């Protein structure tokens, strides 16, 4: 903290009163001059005034702390005046001579305030008064020959003058700038030491020459000039050495890794290095904000947020430097010097060099800060999901294994694996932004249900995992599973609470797989595998929660192996084959179409039907490849029929998930062009799942296929409550009556009524009707009586290979050709 002006003013007043008193009292003391003195008293007094004035004008200046220190020839002038002027007159002579000299210097050079000039003059006067007192107490120097006995008195007086003037100057600097007295006092004494010795020698030499012959003084001028230059050079070299040492220490202190450390070191270093009153380091942040670090002499460095610096230009006592690295502005340095010690050229260069070092240090600190942020962000992202902020899969596995190791070997733990039902439909209908919003919402709700010690993570997609480590052990072996199931049901209920996503009100339904095990019996990978099996049990069973059943484990593992083997089958051309089953017109016997059924000639498992592998395929990522494969084979068969002159459409079953792909129409169109098959010869059978869906993307895909000329058939019609609504949304060509109604038609009036209603609806809408699963002649006759158009089943033909069905179709067409009806009710064939 800076010293108060009042204390400096009080000291100045005390010194001034002392100096005036000493001057007045000294003039009243006896002079001790001989009666025949050749020089009158005023002349001797004038010599004293002139000597003290010249001694002050021939000063050398250097900076000490926050102020400037001047060293003069005062001791030489004191010794000469002690020899030539009565001792009592010397305080008054000092007051007038020093006052005049410093007034002139202030007006011409320093521009010091008048009070400062008074302080200097009165301080020197007080020092002279004490020095005279000491010297006259040890001898009588006035007009005395320079003998060895007189020298100690003159030296003692000079030493007193030096110490008192230096002490008064140091106290003033300390009070004004709030710094300890020691540094400026030691700096002044160290700078004056060599000159003090020279001053004493010059003073004694002048006295000796005056005693011998005053004309010898003419030879003293060159010597004095050389001494002055020597003093100046030695003082400059010493100060330069100390300045560079201080500069090196100040710039070395800037070697910090954080902004605060660099800025604080810069403020502290600049205050010391330049003896400044105030230092500001303004730091530009990357986000457009600025922060100011300010320090004053003797005070603490404080910082605060500021706007971009917009201050007026510096004055003569202030240096301002923009801190830049290349074209990047990193801050600004402002150094305010004392009014009594404005910056000189050397200090301007030093401030410039210090600014460059500070700019580089701040830039490095900012780089380190960014590097630390990037490192911290990378470390965070390495273990956290970027969307939800939960643990990612790798972190869940690592931290989960660590948590398992920290539990007793037989302590039960539970893992809950959650999958959001119909999440893909949300993405496809509302967009991925809505899907992300749903995931974040689910993560927040799950986080609110997490207890201390539990781990929660997002494994990817719409899958979340929660490891419960504080499972209660009381209540027998079934208690942990009961607890885990309760937690899973609570989670399912909480997530099902209605919410709004992308402006649509919806309820989030999940399937939760639960597995409980002792901590020492399985790792996280195994627990996740078991929980995944349980989760798919929940999906297949229609419930929201299912516990792991070890009896289902082998089947699940077998399904995974089956999918891996399917990938190999898709890469070959002899494992997946088509089995083709014709549908015939009940009235004419002509073929109305052929349904393509896929069979797998497995090299190890033998022949596999669709029920053995279709469900795993529909839930896997291989569905798209599988669908394209079946369509390609079916269209290849249709192309062979066309070359043989057979105009019969081929039907292919399509999964609901396939219709969620907006690229499907383009892929089918490309396949039709490649095989040169007209679109009307392809019939896509849509499953019950599609019929029940009201997703916009499915309707768009179906509408596009319909516009291409591809025919659409509704499979298993009548088993879903929304089938009727669907045919009003999407134009279809054919309704296929489910085999369950056909089989029970003879014995069940309800089944017969459904078939009759379906046939009547088809006739009203101009659609074909195909009954599936006809196995007896009675069923065929009943269907014909109800007006059903066509049928397929074992009563007519079993599914057969592609190389045999061509001949069958040709025979059917030749036999029924005179009776062939248009294939479509609107006249298209």
Short mmCIF file of C-alpha atoms in Angstrom, two decimals, residues 202-639:
data_model
loop_
_atom_site.label_atom_id
_atom_site.label_comp_id
_atom_site.label_asym_id
_atom_site.label_seq_id
_atom_site.Cartn_x
_atom_site.Cartn_y
_atom_site.Cartn_z
CA UNK A 202 38.92 16.28 -3.72
CA UNK A 203 37.86 18.36 -0.72
CA UNK A 204 41.08 17.70 1.12
CA UNK A 205 43.06 18.37 -2.08
CA UNK A 206 41.37 21.72 -2.61
CA UNK A 207 42.11 22.73 0.96
CA UNK A 208 45.74 21.74 0.49
CA UNK A 209 46.04 23.70 -2.76
CA UNK A 210 44.44 26.76 -1.17
CA UNK A 211 46.97 26.54 1.61
CA UNK A 212 49.87 26.21 -0.84
CA UNK A 213 48.80 28.45 -3.73
CA UNK A 214 45.27 29.05 -4.98
CA UNK A 215 46.52 29.25 -8.57
CA UNK A 216 47.02 25.52 -8.53
CA UNK A 217 43.23 25.20 -8.49
CA UNK A 218 43.25 25.92 -12.23
CA UNK A 219 44.80 22.48 -12.79
CA UNK A 220 42.00 20.87 -10.82
CA UNK A 221 39.24 21.44 -13.43
CA UNK A 222 40.34 18.62 -15.82
CA UNK A 223 40.75 16.31 -12.89
CA UNK A 224 37.28 17.07 -11.63
CA UNK A 225 35.85 16.51 -15.11
CA UNK A 226 37.58 13.14 -15.38
CA UNK A 227 36.35 12.19 -11.96
CA UNK A 228 32.80 13.15 -12.90
CA UNK A 229 32.98 10.97 -16.02
CA UNK A 230 34.47 8.14 -14.05
CA UNK A 231 31.71 8.37 -11.48
CA UNK A 232 29.09 8.52 -14.22
CA UNK A 233 30.51 5.49 -16.05
CA UNK A 234 30.99 3.45 -12.89
CA UNK A 235 27.53 4.31 -11.62
CA UNK A 236 25.96 3.59 -15.00
CA UNK A 237 27.77 0.27 -15.33
CA UNK A 238 26.81 -0.76 -11.84
CA UNK A 239 23.20 0.23 -12.35
CA UNK A 240 23.12 -1.48 -15.75
CA UNK A 241 24.44 -4.69 -14.23
CA UNK A 242 21.89 -4.60 -11.45
CA UNK A 243 19.12 -3.72 -13.92
CA UNK A 244 19.94 -6.65 -16.20
CA UNK A 245 20.09 -8.97 -13.23
CA UNK A 246 16.73 -7.70 -12.08
CA UNK A 247 15.39 -7.95 -15.63
CA UNK A 248 16.54 -11.55 -15.90
CA UNK A 249 14.92 -12.39 -12.57
CA UNK A 250 11.69 -10.63 -13.52
CA UNK A 251 11.40 -12.35 -16.91
CA UNK A 252 12.35 -15.72 -15.41
CA UNK A 253 9.50 -15.30 -12.94
CA UNK A 254 7.13 -15.11 -15.93
CA UNK A 255 7.78 -18.77 -16.62
CA UNK A 256 4.40 -19.87 -15.25
CA UNK A 257 1.81 -22.26 -16.65
CA UNK A 258 -1.29 -20.29 -15.76
CA UNK A 259 -2.50 -16.81 -16.59
CA UNK A 260 -2.81 -15.64 -12.98
CA UNK A 261 0.73 -16.73 -12.17
CA UNK A 262 2.15 -14.96 -15.24
CA UNK A 263 0.19 -11.75 -14.69
CA UNK A 264 0.97 -11.60 -10.95
CA UNK A 265 4.69 -12.17 -11.62
CA UNK A 266 4.58 -9.48 -14.31
CA UNK A 267 2.98 -6.89 -12.03
CA UNK A 268 5.35 -7.67 -9.14
CA UNK A 269 8.38 -7.77 -11.42
CA UNK A 270 7.52 -4.50 -13.19
CA UNK A 271 6.97 -2.69 -9.89
CA UNK A 272 10.43 -3.76 -8.72
CA UNK A 273 12.25 -3.57 -12.02
CA UNK A 274 11.05 -0.12 -13.04
CA UNK A 275 10.40 1.36 -9.61
CA UNK A 276 6.87 2.05 -10.77
CA UNK A 277 4.03 3.46 -8.72
CA UNK A 278 1.38 1.36 -10.44
CA UNK A 279 1.35 -1.47 -12.98
CA UNK A 280 -1.64 -2.81 -14.92
CA UNK A 281 -1.55 -6.03 -16.91
CA UNK A 282 -4.74 -6.40 -18.95
CA UNK A 283 -5.19 -9.90 -20.36
CA UNK A 284 -7.39 -10.65 -23.37
CA UNK A 285 -9.41 -13.86 -23.04
CA UNK A 286 -10.32 -16.04 -25.99
CA UNK A 287 -14.04 -15.40 -25.42
CA UNK A 288 -13.72 -11.63 -25.83
CA UNK A 289 -13.52 -10.85 -22.11
CA UNK A 290 -10.64 -8.99 -20.45
CA UNK A 291 -9.15 -9.32 -16.99
CA UNK A 292 -7.02 -6.67 -15.29
CA UNK A 293 -4.27 -7.46 -12.82
CA UNK A 294 -3.21 -4.33 -10.91
CA UNK A 295 -0.47 -3.74 -8.38
CA UNK A 296 0.82 -0.65 -6.56
CA UNK A 297 4.07 -0.17 -4.74
CA UNK A 298 3.96 -2.09 -1.49
CA UNK A 299 0.48 -3.46 -2.18
CA UNK A 300 -1.09 -6.75 -3.20
CA UNK A 301 -1.90 -7.68 -6.79
CA UNK A 302 -5.66 -7.59 -7.35
CA UNK A 303 -7.62 -8.65 -10.42
CA UNK A 304 -11.09 -8.10 -11.83
CA UNK A 305 -13.08 -8.44 -15.04
CA UNK A 306 -13.03 -5.39 -17.32
CA UNK A 307 -14.16 -4.44 -20.77
CA UNK A 308 -11.67 -4.02 -23.61
CA UNK A 309 -9.13 -1.32 -22.61
CA UNK A 310 -10.14 2.03 -24.06
CA UNK A 311 -8.04 4.56 -22.17
CA UNK A 312 -6.47 7.81 -23.22
CA UNK A 313 -2.90 7.80 -24.38
CA UNK A 314 -0.09 7.70 -21.82
CA UNK A 315 1.38 10.86 -20.34
CA UNK A 316 5.05 11.63 -19.75
CA UNK A 317 5.07 9.50 -16.60
CA UNK A 318 3.39 6.44 -18.09
CA UNK A 319 4.41 3.79 -20.60
CA UNK A 320 1.80 1.66 -22.39
CA UNK A 321 2.63 -1.32 -24.53
CA UNK A 322 0.27 -3.60 -26.45
CA UNK A 323 1.10 -7.25 -25.81
CA UNK A 324 1.05 -9.11 -29.11
CA UNK A 325 2.38 -12.39 -30.43
CA UNK A 326 2.43 -12.25 -34.18
CA UNK A 327 -0.93 -10.79 -35.16
CA UNK A 328 -2.61 -11.98 -31.97
CA UNK A 329 -3.25 -9.43 -29.25
CA UNK A 330 -2.95 -11.08 -25.86
CA UNK A 331 -3.13 -8.03 -23.60
CA UNK A 332 -1.73 -4.66 -22.61
CA UNK A 333 0.92 -3.49 -20.13
CA UNK A 334 0.74 -0.08 -18.48
CA UNK A 335 3.53 1.15 -16.19
CA UNK A 336 3.10 4.39 -14.26
CA UNK A 337 6.32 5.99 -13.00
CA UNK A 338 6.58 8.45 -10.05
CA UNK A 339 6.09 12.10 -10.91
CA UNK A 340 9.60 12.73 -9.59
CA UNK A 341 11.17 10.00 -11.72
CA UNK A 342 9.76 9.93 -15.26
CA UNK A 343 10.95 7.12 -17.55
CA UNK A 344 14.15 7.63 -19.48
CA UNK A 345 15.09 6.12 -22.82
CA UNK A 346 16.77 3.08 -21.27
CA UNK A 347 13.65 2.32 -19.28
CA UNK A 348 11.46 2.69 -22.33
CA UNK A 349 13.59 0.05 -24.06
CA UNK A 350 13.43 -2.18 -20.97
CA UNK A 351 9.64 -1.88 -20.81
CA UNK A 352 9.46 -2.84 -24.49
CA UNK A 353 11.65 -5.91 -23.94
CA UNK A 354 9.72 -6.87 -20.81
CA UNK A 355 6.46 -6.49 -22.72
CA UNK A 356 7.63 -8.89 -25.40
CA UNK A 357 8.62 -11.46 -22.76
CA UNK A 358 5.28 -10.97 -20.99
CA UNK A 359 3.32 -11.35 -24.24
CA UNK A 360 5.09 -14.62 -25.00
CA UNK A 361 4.49 -15.86 -21.44
CA UNK A 362 0.78 -14.97 -21.56
CA UNK A 363 0.44 -16.62 -24.96
CA UNK A 364 2.15 -19.75 -23.64
CA UNK A 365 -0.10 -19.72 -20.56
CA UNK A 366 -3.17 -19.43 -22.78
CA UNK A 367 -1.87 -22.28 -24.91
CA UNK A 368 -1.25 -24.38 -21.82
CA UNK A 369 -4.73 -23.52 -20.58
CA UNK A 370 -6.28 -24.62 -23.86
CA UNK A 371 -4.13 -27.74 -23.79
CA UNK A 372 -5.29 -28.50 -20.26
CA UNK A 373 -8.91 -27.95 -21.30
CA UNK A 374 -8.48 -30.16 -24.35
CA UNK A 375 -6.78 -32.81 -22.24
CA UNK A 376 -9.48 -32.61 -19.59
CA UNK A 377 -12.16 -32.66 -22.27
CA UNK A 378 -10.51 -35.62 -23.99
CA UNK A 379 -10.20 -37.44 -20.69
CA UNK A 380 -13.85 -36.72 -19.95
CA UNK A 381 -15.02 -37.71 -23.41
CA UNK A 382 -12.98 -40.90 -23.23
CA UNK A 383 -15.22 -42.16 -20.42
CA UNK A 384 -18.48 -40.26 -21.00
CA UNK A 385 -21.17 -40.34 -23.62
CA UNK A 386 -21.10 -36.97 -25.44
CA UNK A 387 -24.89 -36.76 -25.79
CA UNK A 388 -26.08 -37.60 -22.27
CA UNK A 389 -22.96 -37.11 -20.16
CA UNK A 390 -23.34 -40.61 -18.71
CA UNK A 391 -20.56 -43.17 -18.62
CA UNK A 392 -19.90 -44.71 -22.02
CA UNK A 393 -19.59 -48.42 -22.69
CA UNK A 394 -15.83 -48.62 -22.10
CA UNK A 395 -16.08 -46.68 -18.82
CA UNK A 396 -19.08 -48.74 -17.73
CA UNK A 397 -17.09 -51.91 -18.24
CA UNK A 398 -13.97 -50.55 -16.52
CA UNK A 399 -15.64 -48.86 -13.57
CA UNK A 400 -18.09 -51.72 -13.24
CA UNK A 401 -15.30 -54.29 -12.95
CA UNK A 402 -13.59 -52.05 -10.41
CA UNK A 403 -16.81 -51.81 -8.38
CA UNK A 404 -17.20 -55.60 -8.49
CA UNK A 405 -13.65 -56.08 -7.19
CA UNK A 406 -14.35 -53.73 -4.29
CA UNK A 407 -17.30 -55.85 -3.11
CA UNK A 408 -17.05 -59.06 -1.15
CA UNK A 409 -16.91 -62.17 -3.31
CA UNK A 410 -20.41 -63.30 -2.29
CA UNK A 411 -22.01 -59.84 -2.19
CA UNK A 412 -24.92 -59.70 -4.67
CA UNK A 413 -25.00 -57.11 -7.42
CA UNK A 414 -27.59 -56.47 -10.11
CA UNK A 415 -27.28 -55.20 -13.66
CA UNK A 416 -30.24 -53.62 -15.43
CA UNK A 417 -30.04 -53.29 -19.21
CA UNK A 418 -32.63 -50.94 -20.74
CA UNK A 419 -33.63 -50.53 -24.36
CA UNK A 420 -36.13 -47.91 -25.54
CA UNK A 421 -38.92 -49.53 -27.53
CA UNK A 422 -39.70 -48.12 -30.98
CA UNK A 423 -36.81 -45.65 -30.71
CA UNK A 424 -35.92 -45.98 -34.38
CA UNK A 425 -39.45 -44.95 -35.29
CA UNK A 426 -39.00 -41.74 -33.28
CA UNK A 427 -35.79 -41.00 -35.16
CA UNK A 428 -37.36 -41.74 -38.54
CA UNK A 429 -40.58 -39.78 -37.98
CA UNK A 430 -39.51 -36.85 -35.82
CA UNK A 431 -35.85 -36.64 -36.81
CA UNK A 432 -32.57 -37.37 -35.08
CA UNK A 433 -32.75 -34.16 -33.04
CA UNK A 434 -35.93 -35.47 -31.44
CA UNK A 435 -34.25 -38.82 -30.86
CA UNK A 436 -31.35 -37.07 -29.13
CA UNK A 437 -33.83 -35.11 -27.01
CA UNK A 438 -35.54 -38.35 -26.00
CA UNK A 439 -32.20 -39.92 -25.05
CA UNK A 440 -31.23 -36.92 -22.91
CA UNK A 441 -34.64 -36.93 -21.23
CA UNK A 442 -34.36 -40.64 -20.47
CA UNK A 443 -30.82 -40.16 -19.14
CA UNK A 444 -31.98 -37.39 -16.81
CA UNK A 445 -34.82 -39.51 -15.47
CA UNK A 446 -32.52 -42.48 -14.97
CA UNK A 447 -29.99 -40.26 -13.22
CA UNK A 448 -32.67 -39.13 -10.77
CA UNK A 449 -33.34 -42.79 -9.92
CA UNK A 450 -29.69 -43.69 -9.37
CA UNK A 451 -28.66 -44.31 -5.77
CA UNK A 452 -25.28 -43.76 -4.15
CA UNK A 453 -22.79 -46.38 -5.28
CA UNK A 454 -24.73 -47.28 -8.45
CA UNK A 455 -23.25 -46.86 -11.91
CA UNK A 456 -25.28 -45.54 -14.83
CA UNK A 457 -24.13 -45.50 -18.42
CA UNK A 458 -25.25 -45.33 -22.02
CA UNK A 459 -23.87 -48.27 -23.95
CA UNK A 460 -24.77 -46.86 -27.35
CA UNK A 461 -27.87 -46.21 -29.42
CA UNK A 462 -30.89 -46.41 -27.13
CA UNK A 463 -29.34 -48.83 -24.62
CA UNK A 464 -28.65 -47.85 -21.00
CA UNK A 465 -27.13 -49.92 -18.22
CA UNK A 466 -27.41 -49.49 -14.47
CA UNK A 467 -25.22 -51.47 -12.05
CA UNK A 468 -26.75 -51.75 -8.58
CA UNK A 469 -24.00 -52.42 -6.05
CA UNK A 470 -25.97 -51.92 -2.82
CA UNK A 471 -28.34 -54.84 -3.26
CA UNK A 472 -29.78 -56.02 0.11
CA UNK A 473 -28.67 -59.46 1.26
CA UNK A 474 -31.33 -60.08 3.91
CA UNK A 475 -34.31 -62.24 3.09
CA UNK A 476 -32.67 -65.25 1.47
CA UNK A 477 -31.26 -65.89 -1.98
CA UNK A 478 -34.38 -64.60 -3.74
CA UNK A 479 -34.27 -61.18 -2.06
CA UNK A 480 -31.63 -59.67 -4.40
CA UNK A 481 -33.59 -60.61 -7.53
CA UNK A 482 -36.85 -59.32 -6.03
CA UNK A 483 -35.14 -56.04 -5.18
CA UNK A 484 -33.65 -55.71 -8.68
CA UNK A 485 -37.00 -56.46 -10.34
CA UNK A 486 -38.70 -53.82 -8.20
CA UNK A 487 -36.08 -51.30 -9.24
CA UNK A 488 -36.51 -52.25 -12.89
CA UNK A 489 -40.29 -51.89 -12.73
CA UNK A 490 -39.98 -48.54 -10.99
CA UNK A 491 -37.62 -47.36 -13.71
CA UNK A 492 -40.00 -48.55 -16.42
CA UNK A 493 -42.91 -46.75 -14.75
CA UNK A 494 -40.99 -43.52 -14.27
CA UNK A 495 -39.77 -43.50 -17.86
CA UNK A 496 -43.30 -44.18 -19.09
CA UNK A 497 -44.56 -40.92 -17.59
CA UNK A 498 -45.90 -38.81 -20.51
CA UNK A 499 -43.52 -36.20 -21.84
CA UNK A 500 -43.19 -33.93 -24.85
CA UNK A 501 -40.51 -34.50 -27.48
CA UNK A 502 -40.24 -32.17 -30.48
CA UNK A 503 -43.74 -30.92 -29.74
CA UNK A 504 -45.25 -34.40 -29.66
CA UNK A 505 -46.69 -35.83 -26.47
CA UNK A 506 -45.47 -39.37 -25.97
CA UNK A 507 -44.76 -42.07 -23.41
CA UNK A 508 -41.34 -43.73 -23.32
CA UNK A 509 -41.65 -47.50 -23.05
CA UNK A 510 -38.59 -49.61 -22.31
CA UNK A 511 -37.60 -53.26 -22.15
CA UNK A 512 -35.44 -54.04 -19.14
CA UNK A 513 -33.29 -57.12 -18.73
CA UNK A 514 -32.30 -57.92 -15.14
CA UNK A 515 -29.45 -60.15 -14.01
CA UNK A 516 -28.33 -60.75 -10.42
CA UNK A 517 -25.02 -62.40 -9.49
CA UNK A 518 -22.42 -62.48 -6.74
CA UNK A 519 -19.69 -59.89 -7.26
CA UNK A 520 -16.94 -62.47 -7.51
CA UNK A 521 -18.64 -64.79 -10.00
CA UNK A 522 -18.80 -62.66 -13.16
CA UNK A 523 -17.28 -59.59 -14.74
CA UNK A 524 -19.16 -56.74 -16.42
CA UNK A 525 -18.86 -58.26 -19.89
CA UNK A 526 -20.55 -61.44 -18.74
CA UNK A 527 -23.22 -59.54 -16.80
CA UNK A 528 -24.00 -57.44 -19.87
CA UNK A 529 -24.27 -60.58 -22.00
CA UNK A 530 -26.75 -62.14 -19.60
CA UNK A 531 -28.71 -58.89 -19.22
CA UNK A 532 -28.91 -58.61 -23.01
CA UNK A 533 -30.50 -62.06 -23.18
CA UNK A 534 -33.00 -61.03 -20.49
CA UNK A 535 -33.79 -57.80 -22.28
CA UNK A 536 -34.70 -59.64 -25.50
CA UNK A 537 -36.80 -62.01 -23.41
CA UNK A 538 -38.70 -58.91 -22.23
CA UNK A 539 -39.17 -57.74 -25.81
CA UNK A 540 -40.36 -61.12 -27.08
CA UNK A 541 -42.57 -61.74 -24.08
CA UNK A 542 -44.36 -58.42 -24.43
CA UNK A 543 -43.57 -57.32 -20.88
CA UNK A 544 -41.36 -54.43 -19.90
CA UNK A 545 -39.14 -56.38 -17.45
CA UNK A 546 -37.61 -59.86 -17.60
CA UNK A 547 -35.09 -61.65 -15.40
CA UNK A 548 -32.18 -63.59 -16.83
CA UNK A 549 -33.07 -67.24 -17.43
CA UNK A 550 -30.04 -69.47 -17.83
CA UNK A 551 -32.08 -71.96 -19.83
CA UNK A 552 -32.46 -69.34 -22.55
CA UNK A 553 -28.76 -68.65 -22.62
CA UNK A 554 -27.81 -71.45 -24.98
CA UNK A 555 -30.60 -70.48 -27.39
CA UNK A 556 -29.45 -66.88 -27.39
CA UNK A 557 -25.85 -67.88 -27.99
CA UNK A 558 -27.05 -70.10 -30.80
CA UNK A 559 -28.86 -67.17 -32.39
CA UNK A 560 -25.65 -65.13 -32.35
CA UNK A 561 -23.82 -67.98 -34.03
CA UNK A 562 -26.65 -68.30 -36.55
CA UNK A 563 -26.33 -64.63 -37.52
CA UNK A 564 -22.59 -65.04 -38.01
CA UNK A 565 -23.25 -68.06 -40.24
CA UNK A 566 -25.90 -66.13 -42.16
CA UNK A 567 -23.29 -63.55 -43.09
CA UNK A 568 -21.29 -66.33 -44.72
CA UNK A 569 -24.41 -67.68 -46.42
CA UNK A 570 -25.17 -64.30 -47.96
CA UNK A 571 -21.68 -64.26 -49.45
CA UNK A 572 -22.32 -67.56 -51.29
CA UNK A 573 -24.96 -68.52 -53.85
CA UNK A 574 -25.93 -72.03 -52.85
CA UNK A 575 -27.14 -71.89 -49.24
CA UNK A 576 -30.14 -69.54 -49.31
CA UNK A 577 -32.63 -70.84 -51.86
CA UNK A 578 -36.18 -69.98 -52.86
CA UNK A 579 -39.13 -72.28 -52.37
CA UNK A 580 -41.97 -71.09 -54.60
CA UNK A 581 -45.68 -71.76 -53.97
CA UNK A 582 -48.25 -70.84 -56.61
CA UNK A 583 -51.67 -69.34 -55.89
CA UNK A 584 -54.42 -70.45 -58.27
CA UNK A 585 -57.72 -69.00 -59.40
CA UNK A 586 -60.48 -71.01 -57.72
CA UNK A 587 -62.69 -70.75 -60.76
CA UNK A 588 -60.24 -71.44 -63.62
CA UNK A 589 -57.24 -73.05 -61.97
CA UNK A 590 -54.93 -70.50 -63.61
CA UNK A 591 -51.93 -69.26 -61.58
CA UNK A 592 -52.60 -65.80 -60.12
CA UNK A 593 -49.15 -65.42 -58.58
CA UNK A 594 -46.29 -67.18 -56.85
CA UNK A 595 -45.09 -66.56 -53.28
CA UNK A 596 -41.33 -66.73 -52.79
CA UNK A 597 -40.40 -68.42 -49.51
CA UNK A 598 -36.75 -68.49 -48.39
CA UNK A 599 -35.08 -71.69 -47.20
CA UNK A 600 -31.57 -72.16 -45.81
CA UNK A 601 -29.60 -75.19 -46.84
CA UNK A 602 -27.26 -75.00 -43.85
CA UNK A 603 -24.06 -77.01 -44.26
CA UNK A 604 -24.20 -78.20 -40.63
CA UNK A 605 -27.79 -77.76 -39.43
CA UNK A 606 -29.50 -79.04 -42.55
CA UNK A 607 -32.64 -77.44 -44.02
CA UNK A 608 -33.91 -74.43 -42.03
CA UNK A 609 -37.27 -72.82 -42.56
CA UNK A 610 -38.07 -69.10 -42.11
CA UNK A 611 -39.25 -69.63 -38.53
CA UNK A 612 -35.74 -70.83 -37.62
CA UNK A 613 -33.89 -67.66 -38.57
CA UNK A 614 -36.18 -64.85 -39.76
CA UNK A 615 -36.82 -63.33 -36.28
CA UNK A 616 -33.09 -62.91 -35.40
CA UNK A 617 -32.46 -61.49 -38.86
CA UNK A 618 -35.23 -58.89 -38.46
CA UNK A 619 -33.64 -57.70 -35.21
CA UNK A 620 -30.11 -57.55 -36.62
CA UNK A 621 -28.13 -55.18 -38.78
CA UNK A 622 -28.12 -57.79 -41.58
CA UNK A 623 -31.79 -57.23 -42.43
CA UNK A 624 -31.05 -54.83 -45.30
CA UNK A 625 -28.54 -57.16 -46.92
CA UNK A 626 -30.87 -60.13 -46.44
CA UNK A 627 -33.84 -58.28 -47.97
CA UNK A 628 -31.81 -57.24 -51.02
CA UNK A 629 -30.57 -60.81 -51.41
CA UNK A 630 -34.09 -62.33 -51.40
CA UNK A 631 -35.47 -59.67 -53.76
CA UNK A 632 -32.58 -60.21 -56.16
CA UNK A 633 -33.16 -63.97 -56.24
CA UNK A 634 -36.94 -63.56 -56.68
CA UNK A 635 -36.54 -61.07 -59.52
CA UNK A 636 -34.00 -63.37 -61.14
CA UNK A 637 -36.62 -66.13 -61.17
CA UNK A 638 -39.26 -63.71 -62.54
CA UNK A 639 -36.82 -62.73 -65.31
#
